[in-house]
Every structure is written in structure tokens, then in C-alpha cells.
């Protein structure tokens, strides 16, 4: 069974079992978490993920970790520049906001894994031409109803087969960590990319946490991997792609990323609860267990930009890393976009 031991990111055989039978997102499911000693990635081995799980996630307004996406989708139409609103909240959108600032307005953009569709909408709102793609029907139904006809409901495999289109820019925020295999996913993106195009990706940054942190990430198989900067370098070079990692932590303090508070809170042991039962009912006790002090501090942080900026300044000066890995990939033969 050598194949199973191979790191799905860098293909090194120097891997170890980090945690046996870690509780999965769905009740009574368990996954072995593996760690690669070379690239530092944590991951599970899985071949296919039932897309029904995303229909469940996007049918709910208050699932931990996804509730904020619903809030963005609900709130953003009230803002004149919705992309700026998103950028002020999270660095994943700041990356996109900065990236498209001076981009040619004629580029053809595809957002893969658009969820409720608010980023695709925001890009169109500032005069770009963007199409959103997602496998979750409730999310696409929401997007079409609220934002217009910019969306397709399909898996990327099917979309790549059926569409005749190629794109100049493919954006996929917080999606790669949901796929069974990062290389297959990136190849699917590349199959939809013009020769001179770029792919922009974001994913949670494992380097942000301590080395022994255990899956401070959405439970498997909703998240299948937890990547480091080295993972990205290994992935890109292993696939013969050019890449650039971006970083914003030095001068930008988004509302959602209460860095110092998160740093202290997430150093604890992992949460061993499942999130939903087999029928999709929420079991999540994480939110219910939030202490009053934490809720108070969080509120203070969200509502007071001075406190937030001081916290983030301290965090970024003395502690580790960006909370999100933001990077671009392009084919070596390509002329820069
Ligand atoms: Zn590896």
C-alpha cells in the first residue's frame, strides 16, 4: 500500500499518521489525518466527496464557519463598491480586490466554487466580466435570485467538458482544500484557462498555527487538506507552473480576522464533535460552547477598529503569519496577463 503513504501534495513518502479516526463532519464518520514531513501539509485520503454535503451547508444560515458567507451575500448589495466591502472583512477578498484593481476590463473571469455568488456579483458590479460556478444547487439558486444571471450549477469536471469557453482569469477562494486531490483540481482549472491566463487561489494557512496544531479547519471531508507555504511551492514546481505567494498581514487588518484573539483561542485541543447527523441536522456544539468572555471580546473587536488594529499590529509584529495563503499560478509558457 505504498500509494496510500504518498503525500497528495508533494508525493514524498515521508509521511506519518497524525491522528487516527478523527471525527468527520457527518456523525459516525471518521478519518485518518496524515502529515507530510517534507511539505508540512496535513490531509486525508479520499477519492470522492458527496456533493450533497454542500447542498446541506448552503441550505443553512448559521453553520459555524459558513454563516459569515451568508451574511456577506445578504449585506453586500447595500454597498456601492461591494468588492471593497468584502475586502474590508477578509484578506481573501482583499487579495482579489488588489489584484483586479488595475486589470484590463475586458478579461473573461471564471469564479470556481462561487457559493452564494457575492464575489462574482461584486466583480461584475465594478465593470468586470465574471461567471460563477458551483456544485451546490441551493447556493446557485440563491445567487441567481439575488444577483442575476451570472451563474452555472455544475461540477468543474462537467463544466470543463461542456463549455467551449476559456478564461483569462480563474478565481477560486477557499476551494482547493475541499477537493480530494489538489493536482487534479488545478489541472481542471488549467483546462479552462487561456494560455496567457492566471489562476488566483486562497486556502487556510497551516503555517499560521503551531506545528502540533490539529486540524484547526473545517472537519473532513469538507476540508481534505491543510496547506503550508511549502505545500504551495511544492505543488506549483511539481506541476511545472510559475507561482507567486502574496502577503497582506503587515499593513492590512480586516474586520473578520481578529488575529490575536484567534491566536490564543485556537491553540487549544481540537474539537472532537461531529457537525451534522446523517440526516443533515446540526449537532454543532462549538458555538454553544463559546464562553461569555470570548463573545464579549469578539464583539469589542468587531465593533472597534482601533482595538482591532492594535491587536493585529501586535500579532503581525511579534507572532507568525497570514491567516490565509493567497497565491497565483500560471503556465510557464504564458506571457504575463
Ligand atoms: Zn508533502
Coordinates of C-alpha atoms and ligand atoms in Angstrom, one line a residue:
X1 CA 0.0 0.0 0.0
X2 CA 2.8 2.4 -0.9
X3 CA 0.4 4.6 -2.8
X4 CA -1.6 5.5 0.3
X5 CA 1.5 6.7 2.1
X6 CA 2.4 9.2 -0.7
X7 CA 1.8 12.8 0.2
X8 CA -1.0 14.0 -2.1
X9 CA 0.7 17.4 -2.4
X10 CA 4.4 16.8 -2.9
X11 CA 4.4 13.0 -3.4
X12 CA 7.0 12.4 -0.7
X13 CA 6.8 9.1 1.0
X14 CA 8.0 10.7 4.3
X15 CA 4.5 10.8 5.8
X16 CA 3.1 9.9 9.2
X17 CA -0.3 9.2 10.7
X18 CA -1.0 12.3 12.7
X19 CA -4.4 11.3 14.2
X20 CA -6.4 8.1 13.8
X21 CA -10.1 8.2 13.4
X22 CA -10.6 12.0 13.7
X23 CA -14.3 12.8 13.9
X24 CA -15.7 13.8 10.5
X25 CA -18.2 16.5 9.6
X26 CA -21.0 14.0 9.5
X27 CA -21.9 12.0 12.6
X28 CA -20.3 8.5 12.8
X29 CA -17.7 9.2 10.1
X30 CA -14.0 9.2 11.0
X31 CA -10.9 10.0 9.0
X32 CA -7.2 9.3 9.4
X33 CA -5.3 12.6 9.3
X34 CA -1.9 12.3 7.7
X35 CA 1.0 14.6 7.9
X36 CA 3.8 15.1 5.3
X37 CA 7.2 15.6 6.9
X38 CA 8.5 17.3 3.8
X39 CA 5.9 19.9 2.9
X40 CA 4.2 20.0 6.3
X41 CA 0.7 19.5 4.8
X42 CA -2.0 17.7 6.7
X43 CA -4.5 15.8 4.7
X44 CA -6.9 12.9 4.4
X45 CA -7.0 10.3 1.7
X46 CA -10.4 10.3 0.0
X47 CA -11.4 9.7 -3.6
X48 CA -14.7 11.4 -3.9
X49 CA -16.8 13.8 -1.8
X50 CA -20.5 13.6 -1.9
X51 CA -21.7 17.0 -3.2
X52 CA -24.9 16.7 -1.2
X53 CA -22.9 17.9 1.8
X54 CA -22.5 21.3 0.1
X55 CA -26.2 21.4 -0.5
X56 CA -26.7 20.9 3.2
X57 CA -24.1 23.6 4.1
X58 CA -25.6 26.2 1.7
X59 CA -29.2 25.5 2.9
X60 CA -28.2 26.8 6.4
X61 CA -27.7 30.3 7.5
X62 CA -25.9 29.6 10.7
X63 CA -23.4 26.8 10.3
X64 CA -20.2 27.6 12.1
X65 CA -17.6 28.9 9.6
X66 CA -20.1 29.4 6.8
X67 CA -22.5 31.7 8.4
X68 CA -20.4 34.7 7.5
X69 CA -20.6 33.9 3.8
X70 CA -24.4 34.1 4.1
X71 CA -24.1 37.4 5.9
X72 CA -21.9 38.8 3.1
X73 CA -24.4 37.6 0.5
X74 CA -27.3 39.2 2.3
X75 CA -25.5 42.5 3.1
X76 CA -23.4 43.3 0.1
X77 CA -25.9 44.8 -2.2
X78 CA -26.3 47.8 0.1
X79 CA -22.7 48.8 -0.7
X80 CA -21.7 50.9 -3.6
X81 CA -18.4 49.0 -4.0
X82 CA -19.3 45.5 -2.8
X83 CA -15.8 44.2 -3.5
X84 CA -14.4 46.8 -1.2
X85 CA -16.9 45.8 1.5
X86 CA -15.7 42.1 1.1
X87 CA -12.0 43.2 1.2
X88 CA -12.6 45.1 4.5
X89 CA -13.9 41.9 6.0
X90 CA -11.4 39.3 5.0
X91 CA -7.9 39.1 3.4
X92 CA -9.0 36.5 0.9
X93 CA -11.2 39.2 -0.8
X94 CA -8.5 41.9 -0.2
X95 CA -6.2 39.7 -2.4
X96 CA -8.8 39.7 -5.2
X97 CA -9.6 43.4 -4.7
X98 CA -6.0 44.5 -5.0
X99 CA -5.4 42.1 -7.9
X100 CA -8.2 43.3 -10.1
X101 CA -7.7 47.0 -9.3
X102 CA -5.8 47.7 -12.4
X103 CA -6.7 44.7 -14.5
X104 CA -7.9 45.1 -18.1
X105 CA -11.7 45.3 -18.0
X106 CA -12.1 43.0 -21.0
X107 CA -10.7 39.9 -19.3
X108 CA -13.0 37.0 -19.0
X109 CA -13.2 35.7 -15.4
X110 CA -14.5 32.4 -14.0
X111 CA -15.0 32.0 -10.3
X112 CA -14.9 28.3 -9.3
X113 CA -16.7 27.5 -6.1
X114 CA -18.6 30.8 -6.0
X115 CA -21.1 29.6 -3.3
X116 CA -23.8 32.3 -2.8
X117 CA -22.3 34.2 -5.7
X118 CA -21.4 37.5 -4.0
X119 CA -17.8 37.7 -5.3
X120 CA -18.8 37.1 -8.9
X121 CA -21.5 39.7 -8.5
X122 CA -19.0 42.2 -7.0
X123 CA -16.6 41.7 -9.9
X124 CA -19.4 42.4 -12.4
X125 CA -20.5 45.4 -10.4
X126 CA -17.1 47.1 -10.9
X127 CA -17.3 46.5 -14.6
X128 CA -15.6 43.1 -15.0
X129 CA -17.0 40.2 -16.8
X130 CA -17.2 37.3 -14.4
X131 CA -19.1 34.0 -14.3
X132 CA -19.7 31.9 -11.2
X133 CA -19.6 28.2 -10.9
X134 CA -20.7 26.0 -8.0
X135 CA -21.8 22.4 -7.5
X136 CA -24.3 23.3 -4.7
X137 CA -27.8 24.0 -6.1
X138 CA -29.1 25.9 -3.1
X139 CA -26.2 28.3 -3.4
X140 CA -26.6 28.9 -7.1
X141 CA -30.4 29.3 -6.6
X142 CA -29.7 32.0 -4.0
X143 CA -27.1 33.6 -6.3
X144 CA -29.4 33.8 -9.3
X145 CA -32.3 35.1 -7.3
X146 CA -30.3 37.8 -5.6
X147 CA -27.6 38.8 -8.1
X148 CA -28.7 37.9 -11.6
X149 CA -27.8 35.6 -14.3
X150 CA -24.1 35.2 -13.9
X151 CA -24.0 31.6 -12.6
X152 CA -23.8 27.9 -13.6
X153 CA -24.6 25.0 -11.3
X154 CA -22.2 22.2 -12.2
X155 CA -19.1 20.3 -11.1
X156 CA -15.9 21.6 -12.6
X157 CA -15.4 18.3 -14.4
X158 CA -18.7 18.5 -16.2
X159 CA -18.4 22.3 -16.8
X160 CA -15.0 21.8 -18.4
X161 CA -16.4 19.1 -20.7
X162 CA -19.5 21.0 -21.7
X163 CA -18.4 24.6 -22.1
X164 CA -16.5 25.8 -25.1
X165 CA -15.1 28.8 -23.1
X166 CA -11.6 29.5 -21.9
X167 CA -10.9 32.2 -19.3
X168 CA -8.2 34.8 -18.8
X169 CA -8.5 34.7 -15.0
X170 CA -9.8 31.9 -12.8
X171 CA -10.5 32.8 -9.2
X172 CA -11.2 30.1 -6.6
X173 CA -11.2 31.3 -3.0
X174 CA -11.2 28.7 -0.2
X175 CA -12.0 25.8 -2.5
X176 CA -8.8 23.8 -3.1
X177 CA -9.0 22.5 0.5
X178 CA -12.4 20.9 -0.4
X179 CA -11.1 18.8 -3.2
X180 CA -9.9 15.2 -3.0
X181 CA -6.7 15.9 -4.9
X182 CA -5.1 19.3 -5.4
X183 CA -3.2 18.4 -8.6
X184 CA -6.3 17.1 -10.3
X185 CA -8.2 20.2 -9.2
X186 CA -5.5 22.6 -10.5
X187 CA -5.4 20.6 -13.8
X188 CA -9.1 21.1 -14.2
X189 CA -8.7 24.8 -13.7
X190 CA -5.8 24.9 -16.2
X191 CA -8.0 23.1 -18.7
X192 CA -10.4 26.1 -18.6
X193 CA -7.6 28.7 -18.7
X194 CA -6.3 30.7 -21.7
X195 CA -2.7 30.1 -22.4
X196 CA -1.7 33.5 -21.1
X197 CA -4.2 33.4 -18.2
X198 CA -3.7 33.2 -14.4
X199 CA -5.3 31.3 -11.6
X200 CA -5.8 33.0 -8.2
X201 CA -6.3 30.7 -5.2
X202 CA -6.7 31.1 -1.5
X203 CA -6.7 28.5 1.3
X204 CA -6.3 28.5 5.1
X205 CA -2.6 28.7 6.0
X206 CA -1.4 26.0 8.3
X207 CA 1.8 28.0 9.0
X208 CA -0.4 30.4 10.9
X209 CA -0.8 27.8 13.6
X210 CA 1.7 25.9 15.8
X211 CA 3.4 22.9 14.3
X212 CA 1.4 20.5 16.5
X213 CA -2.0 22.1 15.9
X214 CA -4.5 19.6 14.9
X215 CA -6.9 20.3 12.0
X216 CA -7.9 23.8 13.1
X217 CA -10.0 23.7 9.9
X218 CA -13.4 22.5 8.8
X219 CA -13.9 18.9 9.6
X220 CA -13.1 16.2 7.0
X221 CA -14.2 15.5 4.3
X222 CA -15.5 19.1 3.9
X223 CA -11.9 20.1 4.2
X224 CA -9.5 17.5 2.9
X225 CA -6.2 19.2 3.3
X226 CA -4.5 21.9 5.3
X227 CA -1.6 23.5 3.4
X228 CA 1.6 25.5 4.2
X229 CA 3.6 27.9 2.1
X230 CA 5.9 25.0 1.3
X231 CA 2.9 23.0 0.1
X232 CA 2.2 25.7 -2.5
X233 CA 5.8 25.9 -3.6
X234 CA 6.0 22.1 -4.0
X235 CA 2.6 21.9 -5.7
X236 CA 3.5 24.6 -8.3
X237 CA 7.0 23.4 -9.0
X238 CA 5.9 19.7 -9.1
X239 CA 3.4 20.7 -11.8
X240 CA 5.8 22.8 -13.8
X241 CA 3.9 26.0 -13.0
X242 CA 5.0 29.5 -12.2
X243 CA 3.7 30.9 -8.9
X244 CA 3.6 33.9 -6.6
X245 CA 2.6 34.0 -3.0
X246 CA 1.0 37.2 -1.7
X247 CA 1.0 38.5 1.8
X248 CA -1.0 41.3 3.4
X249 CA -0.5 41.0 7.1
X250 CA 1.9 43.8 7.5
X251 CA -0.4 46.7 6.7
X252 CA -3.9 45.5 6.4
X253 CA -6.2 44.5 9.3
X254 CA -9.5 43.1 8.1
X255 CA -12.6 43.1 10.3
X256 CA -13.1 39.3 10.4
X257 CA -9.5 38.4 11.1
X258 CA -9.2 39.1 14.8
X259 CA -5.7 37.7 14.8
X260 CA -4.6 38.0 18.3
X261 CA -7.8 36.6 19.7
X262 CA -7.8 33.7 17.3
X263 CA -4.2 33.0 18.1
X264 CA -5.0 32.4 21.8
X265 CA -8.3 30.7 21.2
X266 CA -7.2 28.2 18.7
X267 CA -4.1 27.0 20.5
X268 CA -6.4 24.6 22.3
X269 CA -7.0 20.9 21.7
X270 CA -9.1 20.0 18.7
X271 CA -12.9 19.9 18.8
X272 CA -14.0 16.3 18.6
X273 CA -17.7 16.8 17.9
X274 CA -19.3 16.0 14.6
X275 CA -21.1 18.9 12.9
X276 CA -24.3 17.3 11.4
X277 CA -26.0 14.0 11.8
X278 CA -26.7 11.6 8.9
X279 CA -30.0 13.5 8.1
X280 CA -28.2 16.8 7.9
X281 CA -29.4 18.1 11.3
X282 CA -26.9 20.4 13.0
X283 CA -25.1 18.9 16.0
X284 CA -22.5 21.6 16.2
X285 CA -21.7 22.4 19.8
X286 CA -18.8 24.7 19.0
X287 CA -20.9 27.9 19.0
X288 CA -22.9 26.9 22.1
X289 CA -19.6 26.4 24.0
X290 CA -18.2 29.8 23.3
X291 CA -17.7 31.4 26.7
X292 CA -19.2 34.8 27.5
X293 CA -15.8 36.4 27.8
X294 CA -14.9 35.3 24.3
X295 CA -18.2 36.6 22.9
X296 CA -17.6 39.9 24.7
X297 CA -14.0 40.2 23.4
X298 CA -15.1 39.3 19.9
X299 CA -17.9 41.9 19.9
X300 CA -15.4 44.5 21.1
X301 CA -13.0 43.6 18.4
X302 CA -15.6 43.7 15.6
X303 CA -17.0 47.0 16.6
X304 CA -13.9 48.9 17.5
X305 CA -11.4 49.3 14.7
X306 CA -8.8 50.9 16.9
X307 CA -8.7 47.9 19.3
X308 CA -8.7 45.6 16.3
X309 CA -5.8 47.4 14.6
X310 CA -3.7 47.4 17.8
X311 CA -4.3 43.7 18.3
X312 CA -3.4 42.9 14.7
X313 CA -0.4 45.1 14.8
X314 CA 0.9 43.3 17.8
X315 CA 0.1 39.9 16.3
X316 CA 1.7 40.7 13.0
X317 CA 4.8 42.2 14.5
X318 CA 5.6 39.5 17.0
X319 CA 3.8 36.4 16.1
X320 CA 3.6 34.3 13.0
X321 CA 1.8 34.5 9.7
X322 CA -1.0 35.4 7.3
X323 CA -4.2 33.5 8.2
X324 CA -4.8 32.7 4.5
X325 CA -2.4 31.6 1.8
X326 CA -3.1 33.8 -1.3
X327 CA -1.3 32.8 -4.4
X328 CA -1.4 32.9 -8.2
X329 CA -0.4 30.2 -10.7
X330 CA 0.3 30.5 -14.4
X331 CA 1.7 28.3 -17.1
X332 CA 5.5 28.9 -17.7
X333 CA 4.9 29.5 -21.4
X334 CA 2.4 32.3 -20.7
X335 CA 3.0 36.0 -21.4
X336 CA 2.0 37.9 -18.3
X337 CA -1.6 39.0 -18.2
Ligands
LIG1 ZN1 4.2 16.6 1.1

